Amino acid sequence: MLYSGEYRRAERAFTSDLRGAIKIGQTRWIDSICSHAMLGETYYQQGRTEEALYQFDQACSRFLAYPNWMTRVKFQQAPRADAGLRRRGSPWGPSSRQVTYAALPDTFLVSRGRIDNSQQANTGGVVQAAQFW
């Protein structure tokens, strides 16, 4: 919808995605990063720059709030190099680092919460038991 110029429909779709995103208390989790970014792009394409900037800031805030989320992923098997896909170069130019693309499963478990919630129970905050999603 976004790339075909149907901005109102894209706006409704990304807003709907945000409503369905995972929340911990009142805070959104990492699954809302792409919806915020795409909603920001939708606003930007419409010339609504202030709203776009807000959405981009929200996407960046989610990313920075969970910097180690990938270390909490439980892979059923270790990620392996994906030799079967042909890749185009990135639009901003070639990387100076060696890049290896991985073959990842469509779904995997991510741990959320804490094993020890005593600090949150004593000082306040969200108490969330450790679990895999």
CSV table of N, CA and C in Angstrom, one decimal:
chain,number,residue,atom,x,y,z
A,1,MET,N,0.8,-1.2,0.0
A,1,MET,CA,0.0,0.0,0.0
A,1,MET,C,0.9,1.3,0.0
A,2,LEU,N,1.9,1.2,0.8
A,2,LEU,CA,2.8,2.4,0.9
A,2,LEU,C,3.5,2.6,-0.4
A,3,TYR,N,4.0,1.6,-1.0
A,3,TYR,CA,4.8,1.8,-2.2
A,3,TYR,C,4.0,2.0,-3.4
A,4,SER,N,2.7,1.7,-3.3
A,4,SER,CA,1.8,2.0,-4.4
A,4,SER,C,1.1,3.4,-4.3
A,5,GLY,N,1.5,4.1,-3.2
A,5,GLY,CA,0.9,5.4,-3.0
A,5,GLY,C,-0.4,5.5,-2.3
A,6,GLU,N,-0.9,4.4,-1.8
A,6,GLU,CA,-2.1,4.4,-1.0
A,6,GLU,C,-1.9,4.7,0.4
A,7,TYR,N,-1.5,5.9,0.7
A,7,TYR,CA,-1.1,6.3,2.0
A,7,TYR,C,-2.1,6.2,3.1
A,8,ARG,N,-3.3,6.5,2.9
A,8,ARG,CA,-4.4,6.4,3.9
A,8,ARG,C,-4.6,5.0,4.3
A,9,ARG,N,-4.6,4.1,3.3
A,9,ARG,CA,-4.7,2.7,3.6
A,9,ARG,C,-3.5,2.1,4.4
A,10,ALA,N,-2.3,2.6,4.0
A,10,ALA,CA,-1.1,2.2,4.7
A,10,ALA,C,-1.1,2.7,6.1
A,11,GLU,N,-1.5,3.9,6.3
A,11,GLU,CA,-1.6,4.5,7.6
A,11,GLU,C,-2.5,3.7,8.5
A,12,ARG,N,-3.7,3.3,8.0
A,12,ARG,CA,-4.6,2.5,8.8
A,12,ARG,C,-4.0,1.1,9.1
A,13,ALA,N,-3.3,0.5,8.2
A,13,ALA,CA,-2.7,-0.8,8.4
A,13,ALA,C,-1.6,-0.8,9.4
A,14,PHE,N,-0.7,0.2,9.3
A,14,PHE,CA,0.4,0.3,10.3
A,14,PHE,C,-0.1,0.7,11.7
A,15,THR,N,-1.2,1.5,11.7
A,15,THR,CA,-1.8,1.9,13.0
A,15,THR,C,-2.4,0.7,13.7
A,16,SER,N,-3.1,-0.1,12.9
A,16,SER,CA,-3.7,-1.4,13.3
A,16,SER,C,-2.6,-2.3,13.8
A,17,ASP,N,-1.5,-2.4,13.1
A,17,ASP,CA,-0.4,-3.3,13.6
A,17,ASP,C,0.1,-2.9,14.9
A,18,LEU,N,0.2,-1.5,15.1
A,18,LEU,CA,0.7,-1.0,16.4
A,18,LEU,C,-0.3,-1.4,17.6
A,19,ARG,N,-1.6,-1.3,17.3
A,19,ARG,CA,-2.6,-1.7,18.3
A,19,ARG,C,-2.4,-3.2,18.7
A,20,GLY,N,-2.0,-4.0,17.8
A,20,GLY,CA,-1.9,-5.4,18.1
A,20,GLY,C,-0.5,-5.8,18.6
A,21,ALA,N,0.4,-4.9,18.7
A,21,ALA,CA,1.8,-5.2,19.2
A,21,ALA,C,1.8,-5.5,20.7
A,22,ILE,N,2.8,-6.3,21.0
A,22,ILE,CA,3.0,-6.7,22.4
A,22,ILE,C,3.4,-5.5,23.3
A,23,LYS,N,2.7,-5.5,24.5
A,23,LYS,CA,3.0,-4.4,25.5
A,23,LYS,C,3.4,-5.1,26.8
A,24,ILE,N,4.4,-4.5,27.5
A,24,ILE,CA,4.8,-4.9,28.8
A,24,ILE,C,4.4,-3.7,29.7
A,25,GLY,N,3.3,-3.8,30.4
A,25,GLY,CA,2.7,-2.7,31.1
A,25,GLY,C,2.2,-1.7,30.0
A,26,GLN,N,2.7,-0.5,30.0
A,26,GLN,CA,2.3,0.5,29.0
A,26,GLN,C,3.4,0.7,27.9
A,27,THR,N,4.4,-0.1,28.0
A,27,THR,CA,5.6,0.0,27.1
A,27,THR,C,5.5,-1.0,26.0
A,28,ARG,N,5.7,-0.6,24.8
A,28,ARG,CA,5.7,-1.5,23.6
A,28,ARG,C,7.0,-2.3,23.6
A,29,TRP,N,7.0,-3.5,23.0
A,29,TRP,CA,8.1,-4.3,22.8
A,29,TRP,C,8.7,-4.1,21.4
A,30,ILE,N,9.7,-4.9,21.1
A,30,ILE,CA,10.5,-4.7,19.8
A,30,ILE,C,9.6,-5.0,18.6
A,31,ASP,N,8.5,-5.7,18.7
A,31,ASP,CA,7.7,-6.0,17.5
A,31,ASP,C,7.1,-4.8,17.0
A,32,SER,N,7.1,-3.7,17.7
A,32,SER,CA,6.5,-2.4,17.2
A,32,SER,C,7.5,-1.6,16.4
A,33,ILE,N,8.7,-1.9,16.4
A,33,ILE,CA,9.8,-1.1,15.8
A,33,ILE,C,9.4,-0.9,14.3
A,34,CYS,N,9.2,-2.0,13.6
A,34,CYS,CA,8.9,-1.8,12.1
A,34,CYS,C,7.6,-1.1,11.9
A,35,SER,N,6.6,-1.3,12.7
A,35,SER,CA,5.3,-0.6,12.5
A,35,SER,C,5.5,0.9,12.7
A,36,HIS,N,6.3,1.3,13.7
A,36,HIS,CA,6.5,2.7,13.9
A,36,HIS,C,7.3,3.3,12.7
A,37,ALA,N,8.3,2.6,12.3
A,37,ALA,CA,9.2,3.1,11.2
A,37,ALA,C,8.3,3.2,9.9
A,38,MET,N,7.5,2.2,9.6
A,38,MET,CA,6.7,2.3,8.4
A,38,MET,C,5.6,3.3,8.5
A,39,LEU,N,5.0,3.5,9.7
A,39,LEU,CA,4.1,4.6,9.8
A,39,LEU,C,4.7,5.9,9.7
A,40,GLY,N,6.0,6.1,10.2
A,40,GLY,CA,6.7,7.3,10.0
A,40,GLY,C,7.0,7.5,8.5
A,41,GLU,N,7.3,6.5,7.8
A,41,GLU,CA,7.6,6.7,6.3
A,41,GLU,C,6.3,7.1,5.6
A,42,THR,N,5.2,6.5,6.0
A,42,THR,CA,3.9,6.9,5.5
A,42,THR,C,3.6,8.4,5.7
A,43,TYR,N,3.8,8.8,6.9
A,43,TYR,CA,3.6,10.3,7.2
A,43,TYR,C,4.5,11.1,6.4
A,44,TYR,N,5.8,10.7,6.3
A,44,TYR,CA,6.8,11.5,5.6
A,44,TYR,C,6.4,11.6,4.1
A,45,GLN,N,5.9,10.6,3.5
A,45,GLN,CA,5.5,10.6,2.1
A,45,GLN,C,4.3,11.5,1.9
A,46,GLN,N,3.5,11.7,3.0
A,46,GLN,CA,2.4,12.6,2.9
A,46,GLN,C,2.7,14.1,3.2
A,47,GLY,N,4.0,14.3,3.6
A,47,GLY,CA,4.4,15.6,4.0
A,47,GLY,C,4.1,16.0,5.4
A,48,ARG,N,3.8,15.0,6.2
A,48,ARG,CA,3.4,15.2,7.6
A,48,ARG,C,4.7,14.9,8.5
A,49,THR,N,5.7,15.8,8.3
A,49,THR,CA,7.0,15.6,8.9
A,49,THR,C,7.1,15.5,10.4
A,50,GLU,N,6.3,16.3,11.1
A,50,GLU,CA,6.3,16.3,12.5
A,50,GLU,C,5.8,14.9,13.0
A,51,GLU,N,4.7,14.4,12.5
A,51,GLU,CA,4.2,13.1,12.9
A,51,GLU,C,5.2,12.0,12.5
A,52,ALA,N,5.8,12.2,11.3
A,52,ALA,CA,6.8,11.2,10.9
A,52,ALA,C,8.0,11.1,11.8
A,53,LEU,N,8.5,12.3,12.2
A,53,LEU,CA,9.6,12.3,13.2
A,53,LEU,C,9.3,11.6,14.5
A,54,TYR,N,8.1,11.9,15.0
A,54,TYR,CA,7.6,11.2,16.2
A,54,TYR,C,7.7,9.7,16.1
A,55,GLN,N,7.1,9.2,15.0
A,55,GLN,CA,7.1,7.7,14.7
A,55,GLN,C,8.5,7.2,14.6
A,56,PHE,N,9.4,7.9,13.9
A,56,PHE,CA,10.8,7.4,13.8
A,56,PHE,C,11.5,7.5,15.2
A,57,ASP,N,11.2,8.5,16.0
A,57,ASP,CA,11.7,8.5,17.4
A,57,ASP,C,11.2,7.3,18.2
A,58,GLN,N,10.0,7.0,18.0
A,58,GLN,CA,9.4,5.8,18.8
A,58,GLN,C,10.1,4.6,18.3
A,59,ALA,N,10.3,4.4,17.0
A,59,ALA,CA,11.0,3.2,16.6
A,59,ALA,C,12.5,3.1,17.2
A,60,CYS,N,13.2,4.2,17.2
A,60,CYS,CA,14.5,4.3,17.7
A,60,CYS,C,14.5,4.0,19.2
A,61,SER,N,13.5,4.6,19.9
A,61,SER,CA,13.4,4.4,21.4
A,61,SER,C,13.2,2.9,21.7
A,62,ARG,N,12.4,2.2,20.9
A,62,ARG,CA,12.1,0.8,21.2
A,62,ARG,C,13.4,0.0,20.9
A,63,PHE,N,14.1,0.3,19.9
A,63,PHE,CA,15.4,-0.3,19.5
A,63,PHE,C,16.4,-0.1,20.7
A,64,LEU,N,16.5,1.1,21.2
A,64,LEU,CA,17.5,1.4,22.2
A,64,LEU,C,17.0,0.8,23.6
A,65,ALA,N,15.7,0.6,23.8
A,65,ALA,CA,15.3,0.1,25.1
A,65,ALA,C,15.6,-1.4,25.3
A,66,TYR,N,15.7,-2.1,24.2
A,66,TYR,CA,16.0,-3.5,24.2
A,66,TYR,C,17.2,-3.9,23.4
A,67,PRO,N,18.4,-3.4,23.8
A,67,PRO,CA,19.6,-3.6,22.9
A,67,PRO,C,20.1,-5.0,22.9
A,68,ASN,N,19.7,-5.8,23.9
A,68,ASN,CA,20.2,-7.2,23.9
A,68,ASN,C,19.1,-8.2,23.6
A,69,TRP,N,18.1,-7.9,22.9
A,69,TRP,CA,17.0,-8.8,22.8
A,69,TRP,C,17.4,-10.0,22.0
A,70,MET,N,18.3,-9.9,21.1
A,70,MET,CA,18.7,-11.0,20.3
A,70,MET,C,19.5,-12.1,21.1
A,71,THR,N,20.1,-11.7,22.2
A,71,THR,CA,20.8,-12.6,23.1
A,71,THR,C,19.8,-13.5,23.8
A,72,ARG,N,18.5,-13.1,23.8
A,72,ARG,CA,17.4,-13.8,24.5
A,72,ARG,C,16.7,-14.8,23.6
A,73,VAL,N,17.1,-14.9,22.4
A,73,VAL,CA,16.5,-15.8,21.4
A,73,VAL,C,17.0,-17.2,21.7
A,74,LYS,N,16.0,-18.1,21.7
A,74,LYS,CA,16.4,-19.6,21.8
A,74,LYS,C,16.2,-20.2,20.5
A,75,PHE,N,17.3,-20.5,19.8
A,75,PHE,CA,17.2,-21.1,18.5
A,75,PHE,C,17.2,-22.6,18.7
A,76,GLN,N,16.3,-23.3,17.9
A,76,GLN,CA,16.2,-24.8,18.0
A,76,GLN,C,17.5,-25.4,17.5
A,77,GLN,N,18.1,-24.7,16.5
A,77,GLN,CA,19.4,-25.1,16.0
A,77,GLN,C,20.2,-23.9,15.8
A,78,ALA,N,21.5,-24.0,15.9
A,78,ALA,CA,22.4,-22.8,15.7
A,78,ALA,C,22.2,-22.2,14.3
A,79,PRO,N,22.1,-20.8,14.2
A,79,PRO,CA,22.0,-20.2,12.9
A,79,PRO,C,23.2,-20.6,12.0
A,80,ARG,N,22.9,-20.8,10.7
A,80,ARG,CA,23.9,-21.2,9.8
A,80,ARG,C,23.9,-20.3,8.6
A,81,ALA,N,25.0,-20.3,7.9
A,81,ALA,CA,25.1,-19.4,6.7
A,81,ALA,C,24.1,-19.8,5.7
A,82,ASP,N,23.5,-18.8,5.0
A,82,ASP,CA,22.5,-19.1,4.0
A,82,ASP,C,23.2,-18.9,2.6
A,83,ALA,N,23.6,-20.0,2.0
A,83,ALA,CA,24.3,-19.9,0.8
A,83,ALA,C,23.4,-19.9,-0.4
A,84,GLY,N,22.1,-20.2,-0.2
A,84,GLY,CA,21.2,-20.4,-1.3
A,84,GLY,C,20.6,-19.1,-1.9
A,85,LEU,N,20.7,-18.0,-1.2
A,85,LEU,CA,20.1,-16.7,-1.7
A,85,LEU,C,21.1,-15.8,-2.3
A,86,ARG,N,20.7,-15.3,-3.5
A,86,ARG,CA,21.5,-14.2,-4.1
A,86,ARG,C,21.1,-12.9,-3.5
A,87,ARG,N,22.1,-12.1,-3.2
A,87,ARG,CA,21.8,-10.8,-2.5
A,87,ARG,C,22.3,-9.7,-3.4
A,88,ARG,N,21.5,-8.7,-3.5
A,88,ARG,CA,22.0,-7.4,-4.1
A,88,ARG,C,22.8,-6.7,-3.1
A,89,GLY,N,23.6,-5.8,-3.5
A,89,GLY,CA,24.3,-4.9,-2.6
A,89,GLY,C,23.4,-3.9,-1.9
A,90,SER,N,23.8,-3.4,-0.8
A,90,SER,CA,22.9,-2.5,-0.1
A,90,SER,C,22.9,-1.2,-0.9
A,91,PRO,N,21.8,-0.4,-0.8
A,91,PRO,CA,21.6,0.8,-1.6
A,91,PRO,C,22.6,1.9,-1.2
A,92,TRP,N,23.1,1.8,0.0
A,92,TRP,CA,24.0,2.9,0.5
A,92,TRP,C,25.5,2.5,0.2
A,93,GLY,N,25.8,1.4,-0.4
A,93,GLY,CA,27.1,1.1,-0.8
A,93,GLY,C,27.6,-0.2,-0.2
A,94,PRO,N,28.8,-0.7,-0.6
A,94,PRO,CA,29.3,-1.9,-0.1
A,94,PRO,C,29.8,-1.8,1.3
A,95,SER,N,29.7,-2.8,2.1
A,95,SER,CA,30.2,-2.8,3.5
A,95,SER,C,31.7,-3.0,3.5
A,96,SER,N,32.3,-2.4,4.5
A,96,SER,CA,33.7,-2.6,4.7
A,96,SER,C,34.0,-3.8,5.5
A,97,ARG,N,32.9,-4.4,6.1
A,97,ARG,CA,33.0,-5.6,6.9
A,97,ARG,C,32.6,-6.8,6.1
A,98,GLN,N,33.0,-8.0,6.6
A,98,GLN,CA,32.6,-9.2,6.0
A,98,GLN,C,31.2,-9.5,6.5
A,99,VAL,N,30.3,-9.8,5.6
A,99,VAL,CA,28.9,-10.0,5.9
A,99,VAL,C,28.5,-11.5,5.6
A,100,THR,N,27.9,-12.2,6.5
A,100,THR,CA,27.4,-13.5,6.3
A,100,THR,C,25.9,-13.5,6.6
A,101,TYR,N,25.0,-13.8,5.6
A,101,TYR,CA,23.6,-13.8,5.8
A,101,TYR,C,23.3,-15.2,6.4
A,102,ALA,N,22.3,-15.2,7.3
A,102,ALA,CA,21.9,-16.4,8.0
A,102,ALA,C,20.6,-17.0,7.5
A,103,ALA,N,20.5,-18.3,7.5
A,103,ALA,CA,19.2,-19.0,7.3
A,103,ALA,C,18.6,-19.2,8.7
A,104,LEU,N,17.5,-18.5,8.9
A,104,LEU,CA,16.8,-18.5,10.2
A,104,LEU,C,15.4,-19.1,10.0
A,105,PRO,N,14.9,-19.8,11.1
A,105,PRO,CA,13.6,-20.3,11.0
A,105,PRO,C,12.5,-19.2,10.9
A,106,ASP,N,11.3,-19.5,10.5
A,106,ASP,CA,10.2,-18.5,10.5
A,106,ASP,C,9.8,-18.1,11.9
A,107,THR,N,9.9,-19.0,12.8
A,107,THR,CA,9.5,-18.7,14.2
A,107,THR,C,10.6,-19.2,15.2
A,108,PHE,N,10.7,-18.6,16.3
A,108,PHE,CA,11.6,-19.0,17.4
A,108,PHE,C,11.2,-18.4,18.7
A,109,LEU,N,11.7,-18.9,19.8
A,109,LEU,CA,11.3,-18.5,21.1
A,109,LEU,C,12.2,-17.3,21.6
A,110,VAL,N,11.6,-16.3,22.2
A,110,VAL,CA,12.4,-15.2,22.8
A,110,VAL,C,12.0,-15.2,24.3
A,111,SER,N,13.0,-15.1,25.2
A,111,SER,CA,12.7,-15.0,26.6
A,111,SER,C,12.3,-13.6,27.0
A,112,ARG,N,11.4,-13.4,27.8
A,112,ARG,CA,11.0,-12.1,28.3
A,112,ARG,C,10.8,-12.2,29.8
A,113,GLY,N,10.9,-11.1,30.5
A,113,GLY,CA,10.7,-11.1,31.9
A,113,GLY,C,12.0,-11.3,32.7
A,114,ARG,N,11.9,-11.5,34.0
A,114,ARG,CA,13.1,-11.7,34.8
A,114,ARG,C,12.9,-12.9,35.7
A,115,ILE,N,14.0,-13.6,36.1
A,115,ILE,CA,13.9,-14.7,37.0
A,115,ILE,C,13.7,-14.1,38.4
A,116,ASP,N,14.5,-13.0,38.7
A,116,ASP,CA,14.5,-12.4,40.0
A,116,ASP,C,13.8,-11.0,39.9
A,117,ASN,N,12.5,-10.9,40.4
A,117,ASN,CA,11.8,-9.7,40.3
A,117,ASN,C,11.7,-8.9,41.7
A,118,SER,N,12.6,-9.3,42.6
A,118,SER,CA,12.6,-8.7,43.9
A,118,SER,C,12.8,-7.2,43.9
A,119,GLN,N,13.7,-6.7,43.0
A,119,GLN,CA,13.9,-5.3,43.0
A,119,GLN,C,12.7,-4.5,42.5
A,120,GLN,N,12.0,-5.0,41.5
A,120,GLN,CA,10.7,-4.4,41.1
A,120,GLN,C,9.7,-4.5,42.1
A,121,ALA,N,9.6,-5.6,42.8
A,121,ALA,CA,8.6,-5.7,43.9
A,121,ALA,C,8.8,-4.8,45.0
A,122,ASN,N,10.1,-4.5,45.4
A,122,ASN,CA,10.4,-3.6,46.5
A,122,ASN,C,10.4,-2.1,46.1
A,123,THR,N,10.9,-1.8,44.9
A,123,THR,CA,11.0,-0.4,44.6
A,123,THR,C,9.9,0.1,43.6
A,124,GLY,N,9.2,-0.8,43.0
A,124,GLY,CA,8.1,-0.5,42.0
A,124,GLY,C,8.6,-0.8,40.6
A,125,GLY,N,7.7,-1.0,39.8
A,125,GLY,CA,8.0,-1.3,38.4
A,125,GLY,C,7.2,-2.5,38.0
A,126,VAL,N,7.4,-2.9,36.8
A,126,VAL,CA,6.6,-4.1,36.2
A,126,VAL,C,7.3,-5.3,36.7
A,127,VAL,N,6.5,-6.2,37.3
A,127,VAL,CA,6.9,-7.5,37.7
A,127,VAL,C,6.5,-8.5,36.6
A,128,GLN,N,7.4,-9.1,36.0
A,128,GLN,CA,7.1,-10.0,34.9
A,128,GLN,C,7.9,-11.3,35.1
A,129,ALA,N,7.3,-12.4,35.2
A,129,ALA,CA,8.0,-13.7,35.4
A,129,ALA,C,8.7,-14.0,34.1
A,130,ALA,N,9.8,-14.7,34.2
A,130,ALA,CA,10.5,-15.2,33.0
A,130,ALA,C,9.7,-16.2,32.2
A,131,GLN,N,9.6,-16.0,30.9
A,131,GLN,CA,8.9,-17.0,30.1
A,131,GLN,C,9.4,-16.8,28.7
A,132,PHE,N,9.1,-17.9,27.9
A,132,PHE,CA,9.5,-17.8,26.4
A,132,PHE,C,8.2,-17.5,25.7
A,133,TRP,N,8.3,-16.6,24.7
A,133,TRP,CA,7.2,-16.3,23.8
A,133,TRP,C,7.6,-16.8,22.4
